[in-house]
XYZ file of C-alpha atoms in Angstrom:
498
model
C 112.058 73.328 -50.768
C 113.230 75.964 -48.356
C 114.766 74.066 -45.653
C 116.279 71.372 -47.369
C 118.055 74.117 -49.463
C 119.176 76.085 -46.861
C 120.564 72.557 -44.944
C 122.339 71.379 -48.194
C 120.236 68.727 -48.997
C 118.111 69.705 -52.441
C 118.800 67.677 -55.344
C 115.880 69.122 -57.325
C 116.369 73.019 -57.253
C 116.401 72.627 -61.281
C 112.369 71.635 -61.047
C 111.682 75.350 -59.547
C 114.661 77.739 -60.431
C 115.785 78.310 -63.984
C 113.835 78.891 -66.510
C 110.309 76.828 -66.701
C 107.792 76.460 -69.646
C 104.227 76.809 -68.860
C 101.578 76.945 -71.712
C 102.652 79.499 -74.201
C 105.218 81.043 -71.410
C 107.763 80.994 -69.474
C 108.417 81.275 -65.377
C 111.945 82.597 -64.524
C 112.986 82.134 -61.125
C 116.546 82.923 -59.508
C 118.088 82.894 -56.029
C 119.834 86.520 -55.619
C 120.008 87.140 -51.969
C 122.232 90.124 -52.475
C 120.602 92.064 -55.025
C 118.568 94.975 -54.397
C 116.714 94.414 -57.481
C 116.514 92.081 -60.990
C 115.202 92.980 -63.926
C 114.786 90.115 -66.870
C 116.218 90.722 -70.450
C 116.437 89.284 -73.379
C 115.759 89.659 -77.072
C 111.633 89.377 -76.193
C 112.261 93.033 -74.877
C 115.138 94.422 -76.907
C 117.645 93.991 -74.177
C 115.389 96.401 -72.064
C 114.174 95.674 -68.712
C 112.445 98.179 -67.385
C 108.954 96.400 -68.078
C 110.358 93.242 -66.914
C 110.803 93.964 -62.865
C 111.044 90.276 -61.313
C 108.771 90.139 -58.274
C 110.827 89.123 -55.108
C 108.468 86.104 -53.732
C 110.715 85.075 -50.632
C 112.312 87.208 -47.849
C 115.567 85.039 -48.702
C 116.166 86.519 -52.139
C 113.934 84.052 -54.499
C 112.621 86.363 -57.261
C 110.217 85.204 -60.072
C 108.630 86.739 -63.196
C 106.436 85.217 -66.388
C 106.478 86.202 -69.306
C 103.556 85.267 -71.777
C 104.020 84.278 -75.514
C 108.042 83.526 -75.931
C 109.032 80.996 -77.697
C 111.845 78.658 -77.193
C 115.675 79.377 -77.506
C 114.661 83.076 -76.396
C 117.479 84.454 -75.715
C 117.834 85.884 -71.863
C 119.959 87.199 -68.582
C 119.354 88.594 -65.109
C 119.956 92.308 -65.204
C 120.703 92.435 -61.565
C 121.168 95.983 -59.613
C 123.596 95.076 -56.630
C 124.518 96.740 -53.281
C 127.738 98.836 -54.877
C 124.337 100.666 -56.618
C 125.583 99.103 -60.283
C 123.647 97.319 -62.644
C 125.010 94.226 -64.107
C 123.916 90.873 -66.350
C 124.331 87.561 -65.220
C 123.400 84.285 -67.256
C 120.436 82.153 -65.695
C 122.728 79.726 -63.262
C 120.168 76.783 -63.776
C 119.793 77.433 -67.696
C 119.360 74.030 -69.259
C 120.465 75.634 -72.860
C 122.859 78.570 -73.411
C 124.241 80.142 -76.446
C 127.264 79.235 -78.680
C 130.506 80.627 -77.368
C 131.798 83.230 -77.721
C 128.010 84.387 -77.272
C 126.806 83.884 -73.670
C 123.091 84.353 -72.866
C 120.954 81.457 -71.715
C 118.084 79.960 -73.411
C 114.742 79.419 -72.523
C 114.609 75.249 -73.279
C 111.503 73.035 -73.211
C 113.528 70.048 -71.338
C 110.532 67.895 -70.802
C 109.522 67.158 -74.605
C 111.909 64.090 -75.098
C 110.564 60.338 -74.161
C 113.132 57.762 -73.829
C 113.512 54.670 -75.476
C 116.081 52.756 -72.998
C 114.338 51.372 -70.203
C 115.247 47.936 -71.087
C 119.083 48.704 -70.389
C 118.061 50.950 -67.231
C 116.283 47.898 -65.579
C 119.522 45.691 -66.009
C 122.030 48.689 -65.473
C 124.541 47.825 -62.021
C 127.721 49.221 -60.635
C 130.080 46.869 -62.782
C 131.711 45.384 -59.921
C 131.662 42.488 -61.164
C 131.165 42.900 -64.978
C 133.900 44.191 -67.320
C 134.595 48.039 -67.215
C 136.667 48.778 -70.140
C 136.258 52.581 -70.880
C 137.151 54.615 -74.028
C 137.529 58.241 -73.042
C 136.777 60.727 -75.797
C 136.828 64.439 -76.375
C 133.533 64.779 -78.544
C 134.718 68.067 -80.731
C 138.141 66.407 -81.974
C 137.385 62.925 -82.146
C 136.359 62.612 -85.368
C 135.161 66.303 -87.236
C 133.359 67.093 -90.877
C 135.065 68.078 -94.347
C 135.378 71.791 -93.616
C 136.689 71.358 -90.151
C 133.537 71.561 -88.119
C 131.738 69.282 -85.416
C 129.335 66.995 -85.877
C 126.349 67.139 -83.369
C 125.870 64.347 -80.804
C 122.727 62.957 -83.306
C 125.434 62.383 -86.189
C 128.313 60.839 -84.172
C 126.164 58.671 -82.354
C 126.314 55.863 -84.946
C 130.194 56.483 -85.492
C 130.644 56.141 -82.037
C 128.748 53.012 -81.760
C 130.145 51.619 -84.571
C 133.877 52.071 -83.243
C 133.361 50.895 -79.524
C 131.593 47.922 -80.887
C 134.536 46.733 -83.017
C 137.211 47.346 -80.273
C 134.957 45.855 -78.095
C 134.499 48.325 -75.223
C 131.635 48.415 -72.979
C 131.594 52.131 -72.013
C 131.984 55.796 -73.011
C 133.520 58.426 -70.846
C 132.721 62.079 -72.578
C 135.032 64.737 -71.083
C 133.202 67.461 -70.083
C 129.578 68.584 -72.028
C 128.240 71.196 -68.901
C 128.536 74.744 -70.789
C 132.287 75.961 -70.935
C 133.366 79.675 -72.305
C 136.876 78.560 -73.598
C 137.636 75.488 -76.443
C 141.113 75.073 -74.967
C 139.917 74.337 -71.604
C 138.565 71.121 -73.179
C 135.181 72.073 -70.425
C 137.224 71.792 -67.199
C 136.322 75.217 -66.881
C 132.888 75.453 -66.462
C 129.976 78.216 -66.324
C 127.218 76.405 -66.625
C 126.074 73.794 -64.497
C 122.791 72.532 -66.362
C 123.340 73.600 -69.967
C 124.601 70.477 -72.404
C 127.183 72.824 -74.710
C 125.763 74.054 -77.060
C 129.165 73.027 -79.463
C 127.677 69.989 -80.407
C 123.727 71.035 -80.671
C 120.773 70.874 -77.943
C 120.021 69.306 -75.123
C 117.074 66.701 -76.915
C 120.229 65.673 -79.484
C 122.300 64.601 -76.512
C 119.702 62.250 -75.437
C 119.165 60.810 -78.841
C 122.803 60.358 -78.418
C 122.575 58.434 -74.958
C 119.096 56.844 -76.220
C 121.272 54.937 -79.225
C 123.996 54.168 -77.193
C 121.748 52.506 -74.691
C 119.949 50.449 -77.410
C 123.550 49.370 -78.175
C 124.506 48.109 -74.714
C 126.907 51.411 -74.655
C 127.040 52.959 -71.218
C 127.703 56.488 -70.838
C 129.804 57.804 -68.197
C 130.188 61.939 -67.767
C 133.444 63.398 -66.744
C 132.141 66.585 -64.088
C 134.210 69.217 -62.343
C 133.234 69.671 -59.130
C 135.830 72.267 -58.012
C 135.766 75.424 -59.564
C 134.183 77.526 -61.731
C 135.599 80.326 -64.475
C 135.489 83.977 -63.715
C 134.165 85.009 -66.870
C 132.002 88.031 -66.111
C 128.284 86.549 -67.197
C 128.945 83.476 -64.877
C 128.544 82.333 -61.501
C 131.630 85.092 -60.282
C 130.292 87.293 -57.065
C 126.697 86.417 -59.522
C 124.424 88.876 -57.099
C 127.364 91.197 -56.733
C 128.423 89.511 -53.552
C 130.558 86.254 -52.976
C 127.383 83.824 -52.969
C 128.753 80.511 -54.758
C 132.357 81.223 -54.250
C 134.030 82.080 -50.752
C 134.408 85.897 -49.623
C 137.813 84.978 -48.456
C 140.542 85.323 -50.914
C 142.492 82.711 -49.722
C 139.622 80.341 -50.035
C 138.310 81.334 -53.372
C 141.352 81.206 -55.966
C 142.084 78.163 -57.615
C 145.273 77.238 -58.876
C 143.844 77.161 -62.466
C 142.426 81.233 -62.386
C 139.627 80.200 -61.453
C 137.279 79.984 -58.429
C 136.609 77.767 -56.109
C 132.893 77.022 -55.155
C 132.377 77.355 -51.251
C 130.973 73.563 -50.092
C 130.104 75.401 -46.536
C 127.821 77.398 -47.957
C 124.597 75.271 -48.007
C 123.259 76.746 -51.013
C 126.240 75.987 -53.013
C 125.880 72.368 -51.982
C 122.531 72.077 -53.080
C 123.246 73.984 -56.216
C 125.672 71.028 -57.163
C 123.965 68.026 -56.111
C 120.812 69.210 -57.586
C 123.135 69.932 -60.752
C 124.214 66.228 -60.888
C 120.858 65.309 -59.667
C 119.687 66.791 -63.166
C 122.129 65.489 -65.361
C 121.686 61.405 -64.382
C 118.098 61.837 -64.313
C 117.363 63.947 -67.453
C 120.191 62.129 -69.586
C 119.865 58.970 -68.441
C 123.762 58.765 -67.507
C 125.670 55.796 -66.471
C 127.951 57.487 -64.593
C 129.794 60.892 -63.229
C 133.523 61.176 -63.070
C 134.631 63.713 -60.541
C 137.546 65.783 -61.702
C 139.975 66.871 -59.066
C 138.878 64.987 -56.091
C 141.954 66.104 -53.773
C 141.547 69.817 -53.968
C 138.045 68.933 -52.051
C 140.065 66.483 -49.614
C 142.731 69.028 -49.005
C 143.243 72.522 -49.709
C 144.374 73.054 -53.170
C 145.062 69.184 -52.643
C 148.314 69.723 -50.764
C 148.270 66.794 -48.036
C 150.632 69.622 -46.377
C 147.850 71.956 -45.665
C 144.903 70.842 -43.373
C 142.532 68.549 -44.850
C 139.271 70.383 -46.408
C 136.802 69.599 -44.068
C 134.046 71.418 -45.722
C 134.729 69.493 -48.802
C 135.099 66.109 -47.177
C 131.419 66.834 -45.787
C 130.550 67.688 -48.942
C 131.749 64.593 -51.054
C 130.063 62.354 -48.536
C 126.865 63.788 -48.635
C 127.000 64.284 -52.011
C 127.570 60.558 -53.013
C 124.934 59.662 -49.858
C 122.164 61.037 -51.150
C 123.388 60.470 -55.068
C 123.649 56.801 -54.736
C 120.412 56.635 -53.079
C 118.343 58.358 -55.403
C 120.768 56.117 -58.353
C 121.874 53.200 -57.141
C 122.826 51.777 -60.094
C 124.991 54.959 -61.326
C 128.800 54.298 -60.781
C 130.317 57.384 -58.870
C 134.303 57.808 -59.847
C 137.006 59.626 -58.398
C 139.946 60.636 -59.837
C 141.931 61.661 -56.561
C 145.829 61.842 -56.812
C 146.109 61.813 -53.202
C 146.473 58.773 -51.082
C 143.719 59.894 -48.688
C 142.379 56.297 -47.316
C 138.801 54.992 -48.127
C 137.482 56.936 -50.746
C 135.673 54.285 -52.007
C 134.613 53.257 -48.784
C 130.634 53.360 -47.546
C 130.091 57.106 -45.983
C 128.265 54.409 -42.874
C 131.880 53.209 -42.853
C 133.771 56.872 -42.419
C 134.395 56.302 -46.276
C 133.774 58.939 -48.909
C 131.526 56.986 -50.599
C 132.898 56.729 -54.298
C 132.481 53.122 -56.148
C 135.739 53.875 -57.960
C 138.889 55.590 -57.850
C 141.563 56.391 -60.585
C 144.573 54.240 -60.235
C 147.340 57.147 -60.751
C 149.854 55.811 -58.965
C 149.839 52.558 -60.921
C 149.457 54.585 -64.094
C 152.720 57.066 -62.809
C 154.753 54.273 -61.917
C 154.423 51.737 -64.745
C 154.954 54.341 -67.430
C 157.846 55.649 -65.263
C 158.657 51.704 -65.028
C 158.864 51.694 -69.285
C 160.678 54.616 -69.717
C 163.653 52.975 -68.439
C 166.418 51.627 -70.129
C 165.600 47.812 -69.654
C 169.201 46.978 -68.262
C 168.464 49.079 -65.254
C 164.971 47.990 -64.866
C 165.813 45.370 -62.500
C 166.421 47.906 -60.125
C 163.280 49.418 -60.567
C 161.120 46.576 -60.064
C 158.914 47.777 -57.057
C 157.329 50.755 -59.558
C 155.557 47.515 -61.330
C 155.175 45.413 -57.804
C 153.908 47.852 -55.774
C 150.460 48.589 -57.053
C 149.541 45.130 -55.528
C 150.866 45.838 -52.088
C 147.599 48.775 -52.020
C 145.181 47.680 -54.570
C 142.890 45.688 -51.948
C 142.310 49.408 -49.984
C 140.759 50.456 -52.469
C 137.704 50.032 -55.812
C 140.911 51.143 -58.315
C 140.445 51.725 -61.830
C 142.987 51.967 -64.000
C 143.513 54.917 -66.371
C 145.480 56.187 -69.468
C 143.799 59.188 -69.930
C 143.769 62.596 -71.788
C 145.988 64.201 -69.097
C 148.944 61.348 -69.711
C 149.162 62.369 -73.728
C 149.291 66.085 -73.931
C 151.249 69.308 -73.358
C 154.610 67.445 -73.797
C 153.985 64.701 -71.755
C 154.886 62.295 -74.686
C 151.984 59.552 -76.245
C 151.751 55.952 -74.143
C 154.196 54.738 -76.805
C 156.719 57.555 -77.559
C 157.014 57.165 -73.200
C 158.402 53.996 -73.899
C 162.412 53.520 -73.707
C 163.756 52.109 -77.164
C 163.860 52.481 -80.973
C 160.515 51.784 -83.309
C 159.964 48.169 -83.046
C 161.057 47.920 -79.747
C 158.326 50.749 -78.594
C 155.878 48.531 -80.114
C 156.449 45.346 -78.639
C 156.651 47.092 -75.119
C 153.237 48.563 -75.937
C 151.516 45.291 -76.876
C 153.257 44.077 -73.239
C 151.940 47.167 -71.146
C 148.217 46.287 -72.321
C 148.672 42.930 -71.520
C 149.518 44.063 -68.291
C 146.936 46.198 -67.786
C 144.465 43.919 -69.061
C 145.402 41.147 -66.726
C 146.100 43.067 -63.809
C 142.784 43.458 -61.373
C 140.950 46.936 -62.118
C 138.547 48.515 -64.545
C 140.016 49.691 -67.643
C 140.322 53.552 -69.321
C 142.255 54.788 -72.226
C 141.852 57.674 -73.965
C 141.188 58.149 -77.637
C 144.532 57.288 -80.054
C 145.952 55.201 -77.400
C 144.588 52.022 -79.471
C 145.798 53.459 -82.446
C 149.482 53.559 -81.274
C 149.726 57.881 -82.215
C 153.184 59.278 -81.656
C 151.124 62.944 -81.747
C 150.189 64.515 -78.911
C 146.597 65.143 -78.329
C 145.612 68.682 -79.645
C 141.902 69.351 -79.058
C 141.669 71.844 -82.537
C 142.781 68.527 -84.202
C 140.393 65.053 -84.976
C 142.087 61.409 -84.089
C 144.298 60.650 -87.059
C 142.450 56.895 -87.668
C 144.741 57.181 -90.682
C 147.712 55.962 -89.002
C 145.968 52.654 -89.368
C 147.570 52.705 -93.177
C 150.630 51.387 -92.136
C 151.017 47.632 -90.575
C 152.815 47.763 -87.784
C 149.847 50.078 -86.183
C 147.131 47.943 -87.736
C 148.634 45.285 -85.981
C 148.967 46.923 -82.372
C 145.168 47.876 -83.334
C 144.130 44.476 -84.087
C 146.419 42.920 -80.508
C 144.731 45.881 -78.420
C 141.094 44.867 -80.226
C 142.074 41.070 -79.261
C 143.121 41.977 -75.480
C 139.416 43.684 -75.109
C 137.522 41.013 -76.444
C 139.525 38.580 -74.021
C 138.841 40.842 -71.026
C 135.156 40.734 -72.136
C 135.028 37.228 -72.386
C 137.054 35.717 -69.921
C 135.304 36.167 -65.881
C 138.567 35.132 -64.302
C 139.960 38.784 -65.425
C 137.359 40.748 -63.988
C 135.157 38.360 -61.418
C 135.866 38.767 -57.876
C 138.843 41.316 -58.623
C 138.383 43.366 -55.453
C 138.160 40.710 -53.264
């Protein structure tokens, strides 16, 4: 384990630190190299320590403790004493279970005690090169929600979900981010923990029941992951031994341009602490595939093409999809990179990044920009809808309307669109014809189908309602008509990258 962590190359740090259940115990094991000394607490001790000194087992910094006779969810941190002689708690960075926010303490988790039910669909899972890929990206906690304003857990939406990709014929899922996140309003882009499911929407076991019936349903299940950064929040990763150990010491290198930090990909450690994190997720969830948020910030600093290109983060990617598409060959890798950085979804043997897909934002920027224009002066705009076929061959494109393209004032897919109320709509039956029959996997986010002229607001579910009045039942029932072409019909998704 030693050397392949120290190179960068351990995918399975998860089976040794974190928190592990033997008999009627637990082992706890964390890497601190900079602490002086660690003491475990939790609410098996009263908060308190001092009975509780963890043993350090390697000269490195590994340090290890069991405790006897605690049962699961135990609440529990690192009470680590670092070299500015302070004491402070950190939560367990390989926790697979943590607390409800605003409550932060990790959670001892049995995460072996679930068999799954979907081998059949694992045996006969591929890429989807050459299958149809039509997405339906959803925000779990504001999809749909209960009576009194509350979430249902991923065992009761699983059905609702199934039932509503079924009927608008989809063939995937793409969750937005379930890895442990402080803050509802970051919608889990800002992430502290790397192996806890959130705990929003119940445990870890629910979340493969969840996966297990989508399976069973022919549902794949794609992930949306950010790679990037991590939140500063206090009980997090943040200088986690009291030094700068998953985020760089210099400044320059370690502020993001969201507040947050930015995890340092030369730091071997840090690389194996995120492959082994995605490692972790595909295996123990059974996921279809991992969407990588913010791709260009790890191809150039802070993804300016105007500042040198990242090379620690280039290294990084193409390991990282290496040695993830070996060990899951049949788990679709995507990028969503706004840059126009050349073979991302190239073979790493090739020089390439390795990716199978990248978002399509230019073709998404350019054909809403395209619609927003006042049809008697599109004619001069015609290369914004040409000119996504004078690149698509360079690369796997897939093409998105996501979350990011219907909030914050950005405007709805149809309220983009130039014209009064009927002429809005039979623009947006023409842009999803267009999509639909132009080469590339599919994505649209949740209300797009629906036609909503509101903004996306995360504290707020889908308004399915809208479906009361005719002239969005009938964009519903075109859009449900397009998908079940695309499904049907090879010639719009066969051979599309060649």
């Amino acid at each position: 384990m030693e050397q392949k962590t120290f190179n960068g190359e351990n995918d399975e740090l998860f089976k040794y630190l974190g928190a592990h259940r033997e008999k009627n115990g637990y082992y706890f094991r964390v890497f601190a190299p900079n602490a002086l000394k660690i003491e475990l607490i939790g609410d098996f001790n009263n908060w308190n320590g001092k009975n509780h000194r963890m043993q350090k087992i390697h000269p490195k910094g590994f340090y290890e403790i069991f405790i006897d006779n605690i049962p699961e969810y135990s609440k529990y941190k690192y009470h680590i004493y670092g070299k500015n002689k302070k004491w402070f708690d950190k939560a367990d960075p390989f926790a697979f279970f943590s607390e409800l926010r605003p409550n932060n303490a990790s959670l001892t988790f049995d995460i072996n005690n679930y068999t799954f039910k979907d081998q059949s669909w694992i045996n006969k899972r591929d890429k989807c090169f050459n299958k149809p890929l039509n997405i339906y990206e959803l925000h779990l906690g504001s999809w749909i929600k209960k009576e009194d304003n509350s979430y249902y857990n991923y065992e009761e939406i699983a059905d609702k979900i199934i039932k509503y990709v079924k009927d608008n014929k989809y063939t995937h899922i793409e969750i937005m981010p379930l890895t442990e996140y402080p803050f509802d309003g970051s919608w889990g882009y800002q992430c502290s923990g790397y192996f806890s499911i959130t705990s929003r929407y119940g445990n870890p076991n629910q979340f493969k029941i969840l996966v297990d019936k989508l399976h069973k349903a022919n549902i794949g299940i794609i992930m949306d992951y950010v790679l990037v950064h991590f939140v500063k929040d206090d009980f997090g990763l943040r200088k986690f031994d009291g030094d700068y150990l998953f985020e760089s010491p210099i400044k320059e290198l370690r502020e993001s341009p969201w507040n947050t930090n930015l995890f340092d990909f030369s730091n071997p450690f840090v690389m194996s602490f995120i492959l082994s994190s995605i490692n972790y997720l595909i295996s123990y969830y059974h996921l279809d595939g991992i969407r990588f948020d913010a791709i260009s910030n790890l191809i150039y600093h802070q993804g300016n093409k105007n500042l040198k290109e990242n090379e620690s983060g280039l290294n990084f990617l193409k390991k990282m999809n290496y040695i993830i598409a070996k060990k899951h060959p049949t788990v679709m890798l995507i990028a969503e990179d706004s840059s126009d950085y050349s073979k991302v979804t190239a073979p790493t043997f090739e020089n390439g990044l390795g990716f199978d897909y990248k978002w399509d934002l230019g073709w998404m920027n350019d054909t809403l920009n395209y619609l927003s224009i006042d049809p008697l002066f599109r004619g001069k705009h015609l290369n914004k809808i040409n000119f996504s076929m004078y690149y698509f061959y360079s690369e796997r494109f897939l093409l998105p309307l996501s979350h990011d393209e219907v909030v914050h004032m950005k405007h709805t897919i149809i309220n983009k669109i130039w014209g009064d109320y009927q002429q809005k709509f039979s623009q947006l039956k023409t842009l999803y014809t267009y999509m639909f029959t132009h080469p590339g996997k599919k994505l649209n986010f949740m209300g797009n189908d629906l036609a909503l002229f509101d903004e996306w607001n995360e504290n707020d579910k889908i308004n399915f309602d809208i479906l009361h009045f005719p002239i969005h039942d009938s964009f519903h029932k075109y859009f449900q008509n397009l998908s079940s072409l695309y499904k049907k019909e090879t010639a719009l998704y066969k051979d599309e990258y060649n």
